Amino acid sequence: MEGQQEIEEKFQQLVATIHSYQPDAPDSDLQKAFLLAADAHKDQRRVSGEWYIVHPLAVAQILADMKIDATTITASLLHDVVEDTAYMLDDIEKLFGKEVAFLVDGVTKLNRLDYRTKEDQQINSMRKMFLAMAKDVRVVVIKLADRLHNMRTLRFMRSDKQKRISQETLEIFAPLAHRLGIFNIKWELEDLSFRYLEPDKYYDLVDQMKQKRHVREEIVNEAIEVLRKALTASHIQFEINGRPKHFYSIYKKMKKDNRDLSQVYDLYAIRIIVDTVQDCYGVLGIVHSLWKPLPYRFKDYIAMPKPNNYQSLHTTVIGTRGQPVEIQIRTWEMHRVAEYGVAAHWRYKEGRANAGANEFDEKMGWLRNLLEWQDTTNPREFMNALKLDAFSDEVFVFTPRGDVIDLPQGSIPIDFAYRIHTDVGHRCVGAKINGKIVPLDYPLKNGDIVEIITSKVGKPSMDWLKIVGSSESRTKIRNWFKRENREENLEKGLEALEKECKRLGYEWKEVHTDGRLARVARQLNAGTEDDLVAAVGYGGFAVNTILIKLIKMHKKEVTGKDKPEPAVPMAPVKSHKTEKQYGSGILVKGEAGLLIRLAKCCSPVPGDPIIGFITKGRGVSVHRADCPNIGQAKGNVERLIDVDWEYTGQEMFEVNMEIIAYDRTGIMAEIMAVLAEMKISVLSMNAKVSDTKTATIHMGIHIKDLAQFEFVATKIRRLKDVYSVARYTGGGI
């Protein structure tokens, strides 16, 4: 293998780095892992042309630079072996033990053959990673290092892959690094993603920064010199340096506040590191005695740390040339946590590789809370909850006793009540903010002191689902209704199934016997038969979705095979004024190239369960499985045909959205701002206002798939005075 000597040198450099902070780290496992990975990947190259072993070595070096324990680095050398080579997880466990095998399994993607689309595979692999992360956070530390090296070498990929991977990095991995406090990885991931997603804006900003670099360095150096003299005279031990501002964070501030580069206050930044917390506040006093602080720009994250355990004092002062300069003050331990976050707790300490594990365990409460209350069997809903709750902007409020509670931006007192305890949420009837009674839909603000008023006879309202800001609250409310109304839901669901079955010409007793309903429940991850029937009763599943599967099973098992489809002529796809070619987007009975059209009545998009209806002379009309018009067209069940998505990720689909909101000034502008921020094209729009000042807005928008629609709907739903956001149907077969 050419380049063998260079690869050996990289490994020796890795070992030297590990020994610099863990002198007694056993070399045997590291050497064994390196040799196994080199042999397993020996015939593989990356898109760049490099031998594949260079990648796991680079990932391991990133972790070693963060001073991660040797066990984690051993796993990082093996992180792609199970996924990309003939080695099995059992082989890893036999050779390296259960701990290393668990870490490798946590970052190994699920088998592509198990899923219809690459997106389904990615979402389920993400879910698997987060479940493993809840048990051992080192799983995601390896994944972050893996993603960072992939982003560093992204220039060798096709442009469409560059954008897709960068978007995923910006939506999932950079916020995850932020949530875990690993800022040195977060900033680089953001800047690299920004470079590929918005190249024109990125390089324009780089040019602007270069033009002012000399002046900026002079301002920072002058301020550092003044500070150095004052701190030396005070006999405080310190280290001081300029802090580079990252491009993406500058861009976000410019975009958010509609400012140009000269108006970004913390463009000139200084960091001071001292030995003790007392010295932090002593330095702060010296800084404020030298320069005037800007009002409202002081933040004490030492007294009130961020949820990711970040601590520091931040102040912005008017510096030596009248320019605002941001100054951060922290101890060495705070600095380690600020740079490496959760990873700082897994550094090798006093001969115990996991010395920080128990210490940090309580800091992972946000993830365990999400896993406990979010339905992890629904991967899309889980990932949406993660983006909107765990990775969204936060609001910090206080209990009457002074405890700090962090909630997603847009939360209301009901969300606060559910965060305190599920029963407090269920029995909530009112709230006081800063001693004054407020409505339950009051949007919480940073610093609010929240007191919940409860009653023994209090209970949730279905309207709460429309106004709460946290998916955790929404899940708890839904669970209450499922549990409290279970008997009623069972009765309603059974009645709906029997009625529809009879209308289609089948007997319910015949259709659902022989364990078929239980099999359908397993297919849909719906629990038991009763759980599935109850879900039909409260609207969790459409009647048609269940019956199509049951009737298909019934026909196959009674006759020994499916009844033949009627002979309806199928014309090859041709250009037509009213019909589009979706041959690359949908498969009919496993065949492509048929005349297909997406039904306007329900506008199916990738992610929707779909069913085809054979129309004479017009090919196959594709509907959502729960489309009301499919029920009307089922007089002859034989004209229904199985269809599947064959989605490439490039197509855009039209979907109709209905927004119901209070008609106030600016509501439409806020809705359009959300769509513009997410780069969603609006194809059509009309609105009407009732006498009660309720606005009903119908919009046609272009989206990629169901997951994107759900994310857009959730963002709009969180706007003030928006009551509901849903898809709507209108049209015929």
mmCIF file of N, CA and C in Angstrom, residues 526-587:
data_model
loop_
_atom_site.group_PDB
_atom_site.id
_atom_site.type_symbol
_atom_site.label_atom_id
_atom_site.label_comp_id
_atom_site.label_asym_id
_atom_site.label_seq_id
_atom_site.Cartn_x
_atom_site.Cartn_y
_atom_site.Cartn_z
ATOM 1 N N ALA A 526 -48.026 -0.040 16.455
ATOM 2 C CA ALA A 526 -49.153 0.520 17.214
ATOM 3 C C ALA A 526 -49.439 -0.246 18.503
ATOM 4 N N GLY A 527 -48.593 -1.173 18.907
ATOM 5 C CA GLY A 527 -48.826 -1.920 20.138
ATOM 6 C C GLY A 527 -49.739 -3.115 19.913
ATOM 7 N N THR A 528 -50.713 -3.270 20.798
ATOM 8 C CA THR A 528 -51.639 -4.398 20.724
ATOM 9 C C THR A 528 -52.800 -4.091 19.776
ATOM 10 N N GLU A 529 -53.671 -5.110 19.563
ATOM 11 C CA GLU A 529 -54.872 -4.909 18.752
ATOM 12 C C GLU A 529 -55.727 -3.790 19.337
ATOM 13 N N ASP A 530 -55.927 -3.839 20.656
ATOM 14 C CA ASP A 530 -56.749 -2.809 21.310
ATOM 15 C C ASP A 530 -56.132 -1.423 21.150
ATOM 16 N N ASP A 531 -54.806 -1.352 21.238
ATOM 17 C CA ASP A 531 -54.140 -0.051 21.056
ATOM 18 C C ASP A 531 -54.419 0.501 19.663
ATOM 19 N N LEU A 532 -54.378 -0.396 18.667
ATOM 20 C CA LEU A 532 -54.625 0.027 17.289
ATOM 21 C C LEU A 532 -56.061 0.502 17.101
ATOM 22 N N VAL A 533 -57.028 -0.265 17.634
ATOM 23 C CA VAL A 533 -58.443 0.109 17.508
ATOM 24 C C VAL A 533 -58.704 1.426 18.237
ATOM 25 N N ALA A 534 -58.109 1.589 19.419
ATOM 26 C CA ALA A 534 -58.276 2.841 20.170
ATOM 27 C C ALA A 534 -57.679 4.014 19.404
ATOM 28 N N ALA A 535 -56.531 3.769 18.722
ATOM 29 C CA ALA A 535 -55.904 4.829 17.928
ATOM 30 C C ALA A 535 -56.811 5.265 16.788
ATOM 31 N N VAL A 536 -57.546 4.321 16.186
ATOM 32 C CA VAL A 536 -58.536 4.681 15.165
ATOM 33 C C VAL A 536 -59.610 5.557 15.792
ATOM 34 N N GLY A 537 -59.993 5.231 17.022
ATOM 35 C CA GLY A 537 -61.044 5.975 17.713
ATOM 36 C C GLY A 537 -60.683 7.415 18.000
ATOM 37 N N TYR A 538 -59.399 7.677 18.390
ATOM 38 C CA TYR A 538 -59.031 9.073 18.682
ATOM 39 C C TYR A 538 -58.336 9.755 17.504
ATOM 40 N N GLY A 539 -58.339 9.085 16.334
ATOM 41 C CA GLY A 539 -57.820 9.722 15.123
ATOM 42 C C GLY A 539 -56.351 9.509 14.863
ATOM 43 N N GLY A 540 -55.703 8.601 15.611
ATOM 44 C CA GLY A 540 -54.285 8.342 15.408
ATOM 45 C C GLY A 540 -53.996 7.619 14.098
ATOM 46 N N PHE A 541 -54.948 6.786 13.641
ATOM 47 C CA PHE A 541 -54.819 6.094 12.363
ATOM 48 C C PHE A 541 -56.121 6.225 11.594
ATOM 49 N N ALA A 542 -56.002 6.357 10.266
ATOM 50 C CA ALA A 542 -57.188 6.427 9.418
ATOM 51 C C ALA A 542 -57.769 5.024 9.244
ATOM 52 N N VAL A 543 -59.108 4.935 9.174
ATOM 53 C CA VAL A 543 -59.797 3.653 8.998
ATOM 54 C C VAL A 543 -59.293 2.966 7.738
ATOM 55 N N ASN A 544 -59.133 3.717 6.647
ATOM 56 C CA ASN A 544 -58.725 3.131 5.370
ATOM 57 C C ASN A 544 -57.336 2.494 5.445
ATOM 58 N N THR A 545 -56.444 3.108 6.221
ATOM 59 C CA THR A 545 -55.098 2.558 6.359
ATOM 60 C C THR A 545 -55.141 1.145 6.911
ATOM 61 N N ILE A 546 -56.015 0.914 7.891
ATOM 62 C CA ILE A 546 -56.124 -0.407 8.527
ATOM 63 C C ILE A 546 -56.818 -1.395 7.592
ATOM 64 N N LEU A 547 -57.928 -0.972 7.009
ATOM 65 C CA LEU A 547 -58.738 -1.898 6.209
ATOM 66 C C LEU A 547 -58.035 -2.345 4.930
ATOM 67 N N ILE A 548 -57.291 -1.471 4.294
ATOM 68 C CA ILE A 548 -56.572 -1.870 3.079
ATOM 69 C C ILE A 548 -55.639 -3.036 3.380
ATOM 70 N N LYS A 549 -54.933 -2.968 4.517
ATOM 71 C CA LYS A 549 -54.018 -4.038 4.883
ATOM 72 C C LYS A 549 -54.774 -5.307 5.268
ATOM 73 N N LEU A 550 -55.870 -5.163 6.018
ATOM 74 C CA LEU A 550 -56.637 -6.337 6.442
ATOM 75 C C LEU A 550 -57.279 -7.055 5.258
ATOM 76 N N ILE A 551 -57.872 -6.294 4.345
ATOM 77 C CA ILE A 551 -58.550 -6.907 3.188
ATOM 78 C C ILE A 551 -57.534 -7.615 2.297
ATOM 79 N N LYS A 552 -56.359 -7.017 2.159
ATOM 80 C CA LYS A 552 -55.313 -7.649 1.347
ATOM 81 C C LYS A 552 -54.901 -8.994 1.960
ATOM 82 N N MET A 553 -54.705 -9.015 3.303
ATOM 83 C CA MET A 553 -54.361 -10.264 3.983
ATOM 84 C C MET A 553 -55.483 -11.295 3.824
ATOM 85 N N HIS A 554 -56.725 -10.839 3.981
ATOM 86 C CA HIS A 554 -57.895 -11.716 3.899
ATOM 87 C C HIS A 554 -57.968 -12.363 2.515
ATOM 88 N N LYS A 555 -57.844 -11.568 1.475
ATOM 89 C CA LYS A 555 -57.919 -12.083 0.107
ATOM 90 C C LYS A 555 -56.802 -13.089 -0.169
ATOM 91 N N LYS A 556 -55.609 -12.764 0.292
ATOM 92 C CA LYS A 556 -54.460 -13.630 0.018
ATOM 93 C C LYS A 556 -54.584 -14.962 0.742
ATOM 94 N N GLU A 557 -55.074 -14.929 2.001
ATOM 95 C CA GLU A 557 -55.141 -16.150 2.789
ATOM 96 C C GLU A 557 -56.359 -17.002 2.444
ATOM 97 N N VAL A 558 -57.455 -16.372 2.017
ATOM 98 C CA VAL A 558 -58.661 -17.129 1.671
ATOM 99 C C VAL A 558 -58.538 -17.764 0.295
ATOM 100 N N THR A 559 -58.031 -17.008 -0.683
ATOM 101 C CA THR A 559 -57.962 -17.513 -2.056
ATOM 102 C C THR A 559 -56.604 -18.129 -2.380
ATOM 103 N N GLY A 560 -55.630 -17.899 -1.502
ATOM 104 C CA GLY A 560 -54.286 -18.412 -1.773
ATOM 105 C C GLY A 560 -53.441 -17.433 -2.550
ATOM 106 N N LYS A 561 -54.071 -16.415 -3.084
ATOM 107 C CA LYS A 561 -53.330 -15.388 -3.826
ATOM 108 C C LYS A 561 -54.211 -14.155 -3.946
ATOM 109 N N ASP A 562 -53.594 -13.050 -4.298
ATOM 110 C CA ASP A 562 -54.377 -11.835 -4.520
ATOM 111 C C ASP A 562 -55.240 -12.005 -5.748
ATOM 112 N N LYS A 563 -56.446 -11.437 -5.724
ATOM 113 C CA LYS A 563 -57.284 -11.460 -6.919
ATOM 114 C C LYS A 563 -56.606 -10.662 -8.015
ATOM 115 N N PRO A 564 -56.771 -11.077 -9.291
ATOM 116 C CA PRO A 564 -56.087 -10.359 -10.374
ATOM 117 C C PRO A 564 -56.631 -8.947 -10.539
ATOM 118 N N GLU A 565 -55.744 -8.062 -10.933
ATOM 119 C CA GLU A 565 -56.173 -6.690 -11.182
ATOM 120 C C GLU A 565 -56.975 -6.641 -12.479
ATOM 121 N N PRO A 566 -57.951 -5.768 -12.600
ATOM 122 C CA PRO A 566 -58.724 -5.654 -13.830
ATOM 123 C C PRO A 566 -57.846 -5.183 -14.975
ATOM 124 N N ALA A 567 -58.216 -5.597 -16.174
ATOM 125 C CA ALA A 567 -57.424 -5.229 -17.355
ATOM 126 C C ALA A 567 -57.774 -3.815 -17.771
ATOM 127 N N VAL A 568 -57.005 -2.867 -17.279
ATOM 128 C CA VAL A 568 -57.206 -1.470 -17.654
ATOM 129 C C VAL A 568 -55.993 -1.038 -18.457
ATOM 130 N N PRO A 569 -56.193 -0.563 -19.678
ATOM 131 C CA PRO A 569 -55.035 -0.211 -20.513
ATOM 132 C C PRO A 569 -54.191 0.885 -19.869
ATOM 133 N N MET A 570 -52.889 0.690 -19.861
ATOM 134 C CA MET A 570 -51.968 1.657 -19.286
ATOM 135 C C MET A 570 -51.102 2.244 -20.393
ATOM 136 N N ALA A 571 -51.244 3.510 -20.645
ATOM 137 C CA ALA A 571 -50.449 4.157 -21.695
ATOM 138 C C ALA A 571 -49.087 4.531 -21.134
ATOM 139 N N PRO A 572 -48.059 4.494 -21.955
ATOM 140 C CA PRO A 572 -46.746 4.956 -21.485
ATOM 141 C C PRO A 572 -46.799 6.449 -21.194
ATOM 142 N N VAL A 573 -45.875 6.903 -20.337
ATOM 143 C CA VAL A 573 -45.885 8.304 -19.934
ATOM 144 C C VAL A 573 -45.578 9.203 -21.127
ATOM 145 N N LYS A 574 -46.436 10.167 -21.350
ATOM 146 C CA LYS A 574 -46.224 11.156 -22.404
ATOM 147 C C LYS A 574 -46.489 12.539 -21.825
ATOM 148 N N SER A 575 -45.980 13.547 -22.518
ATOM 149 C CA SER A 575 -46.258 14.900 -22.037
ATOM 150 C C SER A 575 -47.731 15.196 -22.225
ATOM 151 N N HIS A 576 -48.291 15.875 -21.265
ATOM 152 C CA HIS A 576 -49.721 16.174 -21.281
ATOM 153 C C HIS A 576 -49.934 17.457 -20.500
ATOM 154 N N LYS A 577 -50.870 18.237 -20.862
ATOM 155 C CA LYS A 577 -51.056 19.545 -20.223
ATOM 156 C C LYS A 577 -51.383 19.425 -18.745
ATOM 157 N N THR A 578 -52.180 18.424 -18.392
ATOM 158 C CA THR A 578 -52.652 18.349 -17.013
ATOM 159 C C THR A 578 -52.019 17.226 -16.219
ATOM 160 N N GLU A 579 -51.179 16.411 -16.863
ATOM 161 C CA GLU A 579 -50.575 15.296 -16.144
ATOM 162 C C GLU A 579 -49.061 15.417 -16.208
ATOM 163 N N LYS A 580 -48.407 15.049 -15.098
ATOM 164 C CA LYS A 580 -46.955 15.152 -15.033
ATOM 165 C C LYS A 580 -46.349 13.756 -14.912
ATOM 166 N N GLN A 581 -45.099 13.650 -15.302
ATOM 167 C CA GLN A 581 -44.426 12.362 -15.195
ATOM 168 C C GLN A 581 -43.818 12.239 -13.812
ATOM 169 N N TYR A 582 -44.318 11.265 -13.039
ATOM 170 C CA TYR A 582 -43.756 10.993 -11.737
ATOM 171 C C TYR A 582 -43.133 9.599 -11.718
ATOM 172 N N GLY A 583 -42.702 9.150 -12.915
ATOM 173 C CA GLY A 583 -42.162 7.797 -13.018
ATOM 174 C C GLY A 583 -40.965 7.583 -12.113
ATOM 175 N N SER A 584 -40.158 8.643 -11.883
ATOM 176 C CA SER A 584 -38.993 8.484 -11.019
ATOM 177 C C SER A 584 -39.352 8.670 -9.554
ATOM 178 N N GLY A 585 -40.589 9.036 -9.278
ATOM 179 C CA GLY A 585 -40.990 9.289 -7.897
ATOM 180 C C GLY A 585 -41.888 8.233 -7.304
ATOM 181 N N ILE A 586 -42.559 7.423 -8.133
ATOM 182 C CA ILE A 586 -43.518 6.441 -7.637
ATOM 183 C C ILE A 586 -43.393 5.145 -8.427
ATOM 184 N N LEU A 587 -43.467 4.035 -7.729
ATOM 185 C CA LEU A 587 -43.493 2.717 -8.355
ATOM 186 C C LEU A 587 -44.886 2.125 -8.199
#
